[in-house]
PDB file of C-alpha atoms in Angstrom:
ATOM      1  CA  GLY B 209     140.758 201.673  50.330  1.00 65.00           C
ATOM      2  CA  ALA B 210     138.564 198.695  49.447  1.00 84.00           C
ATOM      3  CA  VAL B 211     137.381 199.978  46.103  1.00 91.00           C
ATOM      4  CA  VAL B 212     135.432 197.740  43.747  1.00 95.00           C
ATOM      5  CA  SER B 213     134.819 198.734  40.149  1.00 96.00           C
ATOM      6  CA  GLN B 214     132.450 197.370  37.552  1.00 97.00           C
ATOM      7  CA  HIS B 215     132.547 197.651  33.810  1.00 97.00           C
ATOM      8  CA  PRO B 216     130.528 198.613  31.933  1.00 97.00           C
ATOM      9  CA  SER B 217     128.345 200.870  34.059  1.00 96.00           C
ATOM     10  CA  TRP B 218     125.475 200.415  31.642  1.00 96.00           C
ATOM     11  CA  VAL B 219     124.870 198.330  28.553  1.00 97.00           C
ATOM     12  CA  ILE B 220     122.114 197.988  26.002  1.00 97.00           C
ATOM     13  CA  CYS B 221     122.006 194.849  23.918  1.00 95.00           C
ATOM     14  CA  LYS B 222     119.723 193.014  21.550  1.00 96.00           C
ATOM     15  CA  SER B 223     117.797 189.956  22.628  1.00 96.00           C
ATOM     16  CA  GLY B 224     119.783 186.769  22.042  1.00 96.00           C
ATOM     17  CA  THR B 225     123.222 188.296  22.455  1.00 97.00           C
ATOM     18  CA  SER B 226     125.628 187.755  25.348  1.00 97.00           C
ATOM     19  CA  VAL B 227     126.890 190.435  27.680  1.00 97.00           C
ATOM     20  CA  LYS B 228     129.951 190.288  29.921  1.00 97.00           C
ATOM     21  CA  ILE B 229     130.219 192.346  33.099  1.00 97.00           C
ATOM     22  CA  GLU B 230     133.542 192.724  34.890  1.00 97.00           C
ATOM     23  CA  CYS B 231     134.038 193.215  38.608  1.00 96.00           C
ATOM     24  CA  ARG B 232     137.449 194.262  39.866  1.00 95.00           C
ATOM     25  CA  SER B 233     138.850 194.843  43.317  1.00 93.00           C
ATOM     26  CA  LEU B 234     141.212 197.742  42.761  1.00 93.00           C
ATOM     27  CA  ASP B 235     143.272 197.917  45.913  1.00 88.00           C
ATOM     28  CA  PHE B 236     142.872 194.566  47.591  1.00 87.00           C
ATOM     29  CA  GLN B 237     142.760 190.881  46.833  1.00 87.00           C
ATOM     30  CA  ALA B 238     139.354 189.271  46.933  1.00 86.00           C
ATOM     31  CA  THR B 239     139.154 185.543  47.441  1.00 82.00           C
ATOM     32  CA  THR B 240     135.389 185.769  47.293  1.00 88.00           C
ATOM     33  CA  MET B 241     133.134 187.909  45.144  1.00 92.00           C
ATOM     34  CA  PHE B 242     129.370 187.967  45.094  1.00 94.00           C
ATOM     35  CA  TRP B 243     126.981 188.774  42.280  1.00 96.00           C
ATOM     36  CA  TYR B 244     123.622 190.349  43.036  1.00 96.00           C
ATOM     37  CA  ARG B 245     120.651 191.376  40.977  1.00 96.00           C
ATOM     38  CA  GLN B 246     118.438 194.248  41.981  1.00 95.00           C
ATOM     39  CA  PHE B 247     115.076 195.188  40.528  1.00 92.00           C
ATOM     40  CA  PRO B 248     113.747 198.746  40.893  1.00 89.00           C
ATOM     41  CA  LYS B 249     112.860 199.652  44.450  1.00 87.00           C
ATOM     42  CA  GLN B 250     113.732 196.199  45.692  1.00 91.00           C
ATOM     43  CA  SER B 251     116.432 194.661  47.787  1.00 92.00           C
ATOM     44  CA  LEU B 252     119.531 192.887  46.551  1.00 92.00           C
ATOM     45  CA  MET B 253     119.060 189.303  45.464  1.00 92.00           C
ATOM     46  CA  LEU B 254     122.151 187.126  45.697  1.00 92.00           C
ATOM     47  CA  MET B 255     122.733 185.243  42.470  1.00 95.00           C
ATOM     48  CA  ALA B 256     125.994 183.468  43.109  1.00 94.00           C
ATOM     49  CA  THR B 257     129.166 183.342  45.154  1.00 92.00           C
ATOM     50  CA  SER B 258     132.390 183.339  43.216  1.00 89.00           C
ATOM     51  CA  ASN B 259     135.590 181.955  44.681  1.00 86.00           C
ATOM     52  CA  GLU B 260     138.940 182.466  42.992  1.00 83.00           C
ATOM     53  CA  GLY B 261     140.043 179.397  41.102  1.00 81.00           C
ATOM     54  CA  SER B 262     136.912 177.354  41.665  1.00 84.00           C
ATOM     55  CA  LYS B 263     133.408 177.027  40.330  1.00 87.00           C
ATOM     56  CA  ALA B 264     130.826 179.527  41.445  1.00 91.00           C
ATOM     57  CA  THR B 265     128.073 178.544  43.829  1.00 92.00           C
ATOM     58  CA  TYR B 266     124.677 179.541  42.508  1.00 95.00           C
ATOM     59  CA  GLU B 267     121.609 180.360  44.557  1.00 92.00           C
ATOM     60  CA  GLN B 268     118.487 178.337  44.086  1.00 91.00           C
ATOM     61  CA  GLY B 269     116.582 179.376  40.998  1.00 93.00           C
ATOM     62  CA  VAL B 270     119.543 180.992  39.247  1.00 94.00           C
ATOM     63  CA  GLU B 271     120.414 179.306  35.954  1.00 93.00           C
ATOM     64  CA  LYS B 272     124.126 178.588  35.943  1.00 92.00           C
ATOM     65  CA  ASP B 273     124.175 178.073  32.170  1.00 94.00           C
ATOM     66  CA  LYS B 274     122.605 181.444  31.616  1.00 96.00           C
ATOM     67  CA  PHE B 275     124.665 183.430  34.101  1.00 96.00           C
ATOM     68  CA  LEU B 276     128.245 182.297  33.632  1.00 95.00           C
ATOM     69  CA  ILE B 277     130.631 183.375  36.352  1.00 94.00           C
ATOM     70  CA  ASN B 278     134.400 183.232  36.159  1.00 91.00           C
ATOM     71  CA  HIS B 279     136.775 184.242  38.948  1.00 88.00           C
ATOM     72  CA  ALA B 280     140.117 183.832  37.274  1.00 82.00           C
ATOM     73  CA  SER B 281     142.212 185.981  39.594  1.00 89.00           C
ATOM     74  CA  LEU B 282     142.130 187.510  43.047  1.00 88.00           C
ATOM     75  CA  THR B 283     141.063 190.849  41.600  1.00 92.00           C
ATOM     76  CA  LEU B 284     138.674 189.957  38.790  1.00 93.00           C
ATOM     77  CA  SER B 285     135.369 188.171  38.469  1.00 94.00           C
ATOM     78  CA  THR B 286     133.158 188.241  35.401  1.00 95.00           C
ATOM     79  CA  LEU B 287     129.456 187.618  34.914  1.00 97.00           C
ATOM     80  CA  THR B 288     128.301 186.728  31.414  1.00 97.00           C
ATOM     81  CA  VAL B 289     124.607 186.876  30.666  1.00 97.00           C
ATOM     82  CA  THR B 290     124.164 184.467  27.773  1.00 96.00           C
ATOM     83  CA  SER B 291     121.371 184.666  25.213  1.00 96.00           C
ATOM     84  CA  ALA B 292     119.952 187.695  26.960  1.00 96.00           C
ATOM     85  CA  HIS B 293     116.216 188.279  27.033  1.00 96.00           C
ATOM     86  CA  PRO B 294     114.277 191.409  28.002  1.00 96.00           C
ATOM     87  CA  GLU B 295     113.453 189.849  31.379  1.00 95.00           C
ATOM     88  CA  ASP B 296     117.189 189.818  32.137  1.00 96.00           C
ATOM     89  CA  SER B 297     117.116 193.610  32.159  1.00 96.00           C
ATOM     90  CA  SER B 298     118.143 194.611  35.651  1.00 96.00           C
ATOM     91  CA  PHE B 299     120.800 196.240  37.818  1.00 96.00           C
ATOM     92  CA  TYR B 300     123.668 193.839  38.444  1.00 97.00           C
ATOM     93  CA  ILE B 301     125.959 194.529  41.395  1.00 97.00           C
ATOM     94  CA  CYS B 302     129.072 192.714  42.520  1.00 96.00           C
ATOM     95  CA  SER B 303     130.740 192.789  45.888  1.00 94.00           C
ATOM     96  CA  ALA B 304     134.063 191.575  47.170  1.00 92.00           C
ATOM     97  CA  VAL B 305     135.395 190.400  50.476  1.00 86.00           C
ATOM     98  CA  THR B 306     138.988 191.101  51.399  1.00 75.00           C
ATOM     99  CA  SER B 307     141.283 188.142  51.836  1.00 62.00           C
ATOM    100  CA  GLY B 308     141.425 187.062  55.437  1.00 57.00           C
ATOM    101  CA  SER B 309     138.059 188.559  56.274  1.00 55.00           C
ATOM    102  CA  SER B 310     134.764 186.934  55.532  1.00 55.00           C
ATOM    103  CA  GLU B 311     132.639 189.758  56.804  1.00 70.00           C
ATOM    104  CA  THR B 312     132.607 193.160  55.225  1.00 80.00           C
ATOM    105  CA  GLN B 313     131.454 193.209  51.625  1.00 86.00           C
ATOM    106  CA  TYR B 314     132.489 196.136  49.458  1.00 90.00           C
ATOM    107  CA  PHE B 315     130.143 196.759  46.595  1.00 94.00           C
ATOM    108  CA  GLY B 316     130.792 197.885  43.073  1.00 96.00           C
ATOM    109  CA  PRO B 317     128.814 200.732  41.501  1.00 96.00           C
ATOM    110  CA  GLY B 318     126.562 198.367  39.577  1.00 96.00           C
ATOM    111  CA  THR B 319     125.861 197.692  35.913  1.00 97.00           C
ATOM    112  CA  ARG B 320     122.542 198.596  34.351  1.00 96.00           C
ATOM    113  CA  LEU B 321     121.575 196.068  31.671  1.00 97.00           C
ATOM    114  CA  LEU B 322     118.797 196.753  29.202  1.00 97.00           C
ATOM    115  CA  VAL B 323     117.913 194.001  26.761  1.00 96.00           C
ATOM    116  CA  LEU B 324     115.845 195.129  23.814  1.00 96.00           C
TER     117      LEU B 324
ATOM    118  CA  GLN K  57     114.535 181.869  59.698  1.00 60.00           C
ATOM    119  CA  GLN K  58     116.887 183.378  57.179  1.00 71.00           C
ATOM    120  CA  GLN K  59     114.752 186.508  56.805  1.00 88.00           C
ATOM    121  CA  VAL K  60     115.662 189.948  57.990  1.00 95.00           C
ATOM    122  CA  LYS K  61     112.666 192.210  58.476  1.00 96.00           C
ATOM    123  CA  GLN K  62     113.055 195.959  58.078  1.00 97.00           C
ATOM    124  CA  SER K  63     110.752 198.861  58.828  1.00 97.00           C
ATOM    125  CA  PRO K  64     109.535 201.321  57.865  1.00 97.00           C
ATOM    126  CA  GLN K  65     109.430 200.821  54.118  1.00 96.00           C
ATOM    127  CA  SER K  66     109.713 204.558  53.634  1.00 97.00           C
ATOM    128  CA  LEU K  67     110.481 207.446  55.955  1.00 97.00           C
ATOM    129  CA  ILE K  68     110.192 211.207  55.631  1.00 98.00           C
ATOM    130  CA  VAL K  69     112.122 213.352  58.079  1.00 98.00           C
ATOM    131  CA  GLN K  70     112.666 217.071  58.375  1.00 97.00           C
ATOM    132  CA  LYS K  71     116.191 218.412  58.109  1.00 97.00           C
ATOM    133  CA  GLY K  72     117.862 218.249  61.512  1.00 97.00           C
ATOM    134  CA  GLY K  73     115.589 215.490  62.746  1.00 97.00           C
ATOM    135  CA  ILE K  74     116.414 211.933  63.768  1.00 98.00           C
ATOM    136  CA  SER K  75     115.843 209.097  61.309  1.00 98.00           C
ATOM    137  CA  ILE K  76     115.264 205.682  62.850  1.00 98.00           C
ATOM    138  CA  ILE K  77     115.171 202.435  60.887  1.00 98.00           C
ATOM    139  CA  ASN K  78     114.531 199.114  62.566  1.00 98.00           C
ATOM    140  CA  CYS K  79     115.475 195.567  61.672  1.00 98.00           C
ATOM    141  CA  ALA K  80     114.696 192.203  63.217  1.00 97.00           C
ATOM    142  CA  TYR K  81     116.021 188.717  62.639  1.00 96.00           C
ATOM    143  CA  GLU K  82     115.338 185.172  63.768  1.00 92.00           C
ATOM    144  CA  ASN K  83     118.530 183.247  63.120  1.00 90.00           C
ATOM    145  CA  THR K  84     120.632 183.256  66.285  1.00 89.00           C
ATOM    146  CA  ALA K  85     123.646 182.243  64.216  1.00 89.00           C
ATOM    147  CA  PHE K  86     123.817 185.758  62.763  1.00 91.00           C
ATOM    148  CA  ASP K  87     126.763 187.556  64.283  1.00 88.00           C
ATOM    149  CA  TYR K  88     127.517 190.440  61.966  1.00 90.00           C
ATOM    150  CA  PHE K  89     125.068 193.256  61.259  1.00 94.00           C
ATOM    151  CA  PRO K  90     126.018 195.914  58.712  1.00 93.00           C
ATOM    152  CA  TRP K  91     124.022 198.818  57.363  1.00 96.00           C
ATOM    153  CA  TYR K  92     124.388 199.929  53.774  1.00 95.00           C
ATOM    154  CA  GLN K  93     123.383 203.186  52.078  1.00 97.00           C
ATOM    155  CA  GLN K  94     122.425 203.179  48.427  1.00 96.00           C
ATOM    156  CA  PHE K  95     121.818 206.160  46.169  1.00 96.00           C
ATOM    157  CA  PRO K  96     119.811 205.699  42.952  1.00 92.00           C
ATOM    158  CA  GLY K  97     121.831 204.015  40.226  1.00 91.00           C
ATOM    159  CA  LYS K  98     124.743 203.300  42.551  1.00 93.00           C
ATOM    160  CA  GLY K  99     125.990 200.291  44.454  1.00 94.00           C
ATOM    161  CA  PRO K 100     125.446 200.034  48.218  1.00 95.00           C
ATOM    162  CA  ALA K 101     128.100 201.586  50.442  1.00 93.00           C
ATOM    163  CA  LEU K 102     128.901 200.313  53.919  1.00 91.00           C
ATOM    164  CA  LEU K 103     127.818 202.806  56.565  1.00 94.00           C
ATOM    165  CA  ILE K 104     128.407 201.110  59.863  1.00 94.00           C
ATOM    166  CA  ALA K 105     128.393 197.582  61.256  1.00 92.00           C
ATOM    167  CA  ILE K 106     128.082 195.937  64.647  1.00 93.00           C
ATOM    168  CA  ARG K 107     128.706 192.605  66.295  1.00 90.00           C
ATOM    169  CA  PRO K 108     126.397 191.190  68.971  1.00 88.00           C
ATOM    170  CA  ASP K 109     128.960 191.609  71.751  1.00 90.00           C
ATOM    171  CA  VAL K 110     128.216 195.339  71.945  1.00 92.00           C
ATOM    172  CA  SER K 111     124.879 197.078  72.357  1.00 94.00           C
ATOM    173  CA  GLU K 112     125.701 200.299  70.560  1.00 96.00           C
ATOM    174  CA  LYS K 113     128.159 201.647  68.045  1.00 96.00           C
ATOM    175  CA  LYS K 114     128.459 205.246  66.933  1.00 96.00           C
ATOM    176  CA  GLU K 115     130.249 206.707  63.960  1.00 95.00           C
ATOM    177  CA  GLY K 116     129.646 210.390  63.422  1.00 96.00           C
ATOM    178  CA  ARG K 117     125.924 210.991  63.013  1.00 97.00           C
ATOM    179  CA  PHE K 118     125.192 207.279  62.571  1.00 97.00           C
ATOM    180  CA  THR K 119     124.484 204.971  65.512  1.00 97.00           C
ATOM    181  CA  ILE K 120     123.555 201.302  65.589  1.00 96.00           C
ATOM    182  CA  SER K 121     121.633 200.067  68.607  1.00 96.00           C
ATOM    183  CA  PHE K 122     121.622 196.303  69.085  1.00 96.00           C
ATOM    184  CA  ASN K 123     119.296 194.273  71.304  1.00 95.00           C
ATOM    185  CA  LYS K 124     120.502 190.690  71.310  1.00 93.00           C
ATOM    186  CA  SER K 125     117.711 189.282  73.453  1.00 93.00           C
ATOM    187  CA  ALA K 126     115.042 190.829  71.236  1.00 95.00           C
ATOM    188  CA  LYS K 127     116.987 190.003  68.064  1.00 95.00           C
ATOM    189  CA  GLN K 128     116.579 193.548  66.866  1.00 96.00           C
ATOM    190  CA  PHE K 129     118.895 196.275  65.713  1.00 97.00           C
ATOM    191  CA  SER K 130     118.327 199.783  64.522  1.00 98.00           C
ATOM    192  CA  LEU K 131     120.037 202.620  62.720  1.00 98.00           C
ATOM    193  CA  HIS K 132     119.742 206.148  64.047  1.00 98.00           C
ATOM    194  CA  ILE K 133     120.753 209.076  61.882  1.00 98.00           C
ATOM    195  CA  MET K 134     121.136 212.193  63.973  1.00 97.00           C
ATOM    196  CA  ASP K 135     120.775 215.688  62.526  1.00 98.00           C
ATOM    197  CA  SER K 136     119.459 214.230  59.267  1.00 98.00           C
ATOM    198  CA  GLN K 137     120.427 216.140  56.134  1.00 97.00           C
ATOM    199  CA  PRO K 138     118.928 216.205  52.619  1.00 97.00           C
ATOM    200  CA  GLY K 139     122.119 214.481  51.441  1.00 97.00           C
ATOM    201  CA  ASP K 140     121.158 211.504  53.591  1.00 97.00           C
ATOM    202  CA  SER K 141     118.170 210.864  51.331  1.00 98.00           C
ATOM    203  CA  ALA K 142     118.805 207.350  50.027  1.00 97.00           C
ATOM    204  CA  THR K 143     117.730 203.758  50.495  1.00 97.00           C
ATOM    205  CA  TYR K 144     119.106 202.030  53.555  1.00 98.00           C
ATOM    206  CA  PHE K 145     119.522 198.277  53.845  1.00 97.00           C
ATOM    207  CA  CYS K 146     120.251 196.344  56.981  1.00 97.00           C
ATOM    208  CA  ALA K 147     121.882 192.959  56.636  1.00 94.00           C
ATOM    209  CA  ALA K 148     122.879 190.040  58.790  1.00 93.00           C
ATOM    210  CA  ALA K 149     125.259 187.164  58.362  1.00 88.00           C
ATOM    211  CA  PRO K 150     126.590 184.186  60.214  1.00 83.00           C
ATOM    212  CA  TYR K 151     130.364 184.326  60.358  1.00 72.00           C
ATOM    213  CA  GLY K 152     131.888 183.570  57.010  1.00 67.00           C
ATOM    214  CA  GLN K 153     128.602 183.171  55.219  1.00 73.00           C
ATOM    215  CA  ASN K 154     126.465 185.169  52.848  1.00 82.00           C
ATOM    216  CA  PHE K 155     124.576 188.269  53.843  1.00 88.00           C
ATOM    217  CA  VAL K 156     120.825 188.293  54.212  1.00 90.00           C
ATOM    218  CA  PHE K 157     119.548 191.753  53.315  1.00 93.00           C
ATOM    219  CA  GLY K 158     116.446 193.486  54.576  1.00 95.00           C
ATOM    220  CA  PRO K 159     113.994 194.847  52.010  1.00 95.00           C
ATOM    221  CA  GLY K 160     115.244 198.411  52.385  1.00 96.00           C
ATOM    222  CA  THR K 161     113.963 201.750  53.681  1.00 97.00           C
ATOM    223  CA  ARG K 162     113.662 204.781  51.430  1.00 97.00           C
ATOM    224  CA  LEU K 163     114.582 207.841  53.453  1.00 98.00           C
ATOM    225  CA  SER K 164     113.673 211.336  52.317  1.00 98.00           C
ATOM    226  CA  VAL K 165     115.008 214.256  54.311  1.00 98.00           C
ATOM    227  CA  LEU K 166     113.113 217.447  53.586  1.00 97.00           C
ATOM    228  CA  PRO K 167     115.075 220.715  53.469  1.00 93.00           C
TER     229      PRO K 167
END
């Protein structure tokens, strides 16, 4: 149980285009999902907290107009990287918390983004 | 005060040995301490977690030791195997709030 999927697993795009990453909780309802960014050999950096039906809460330094987050249902959150630049190339990981529990986060497999 | 310190940065252990990774925190509001295992190119997977009301928790070859007064906790991997080679992250969170992750430890278990 508690499986989180991400799609796509990797994406290559041209500079200036937008990329959408989906995060789905497959066997549970997630009132809260988190989006992280991870650079090579570094820890996870929280970008934003996504709550179903409300606006995401962004961490300091994360541009909300660049990283658009939508949490339209209890099983789906999306991260859209708008006007991507090469410096946005990174490993993006989502996690989800089961409804009724605010503790254990279950992570997706990650999405590798390369902006050319 | 929100930091979680983790050591060592990297660790090399012989097969069958014990791997020990240590973490320390400052925020006394933290009350949930999970450990995650991450393989290259994959998302982190929950290994084991502990609350501060117990001093030790064991699941298979993995044990968390927790020292509330010292604000430290550690992961012990008994009988380490090459398949355990991965990056390990400790984390801490106040109830209902976001995780604070340690910087990670890269474990290599030699055959």
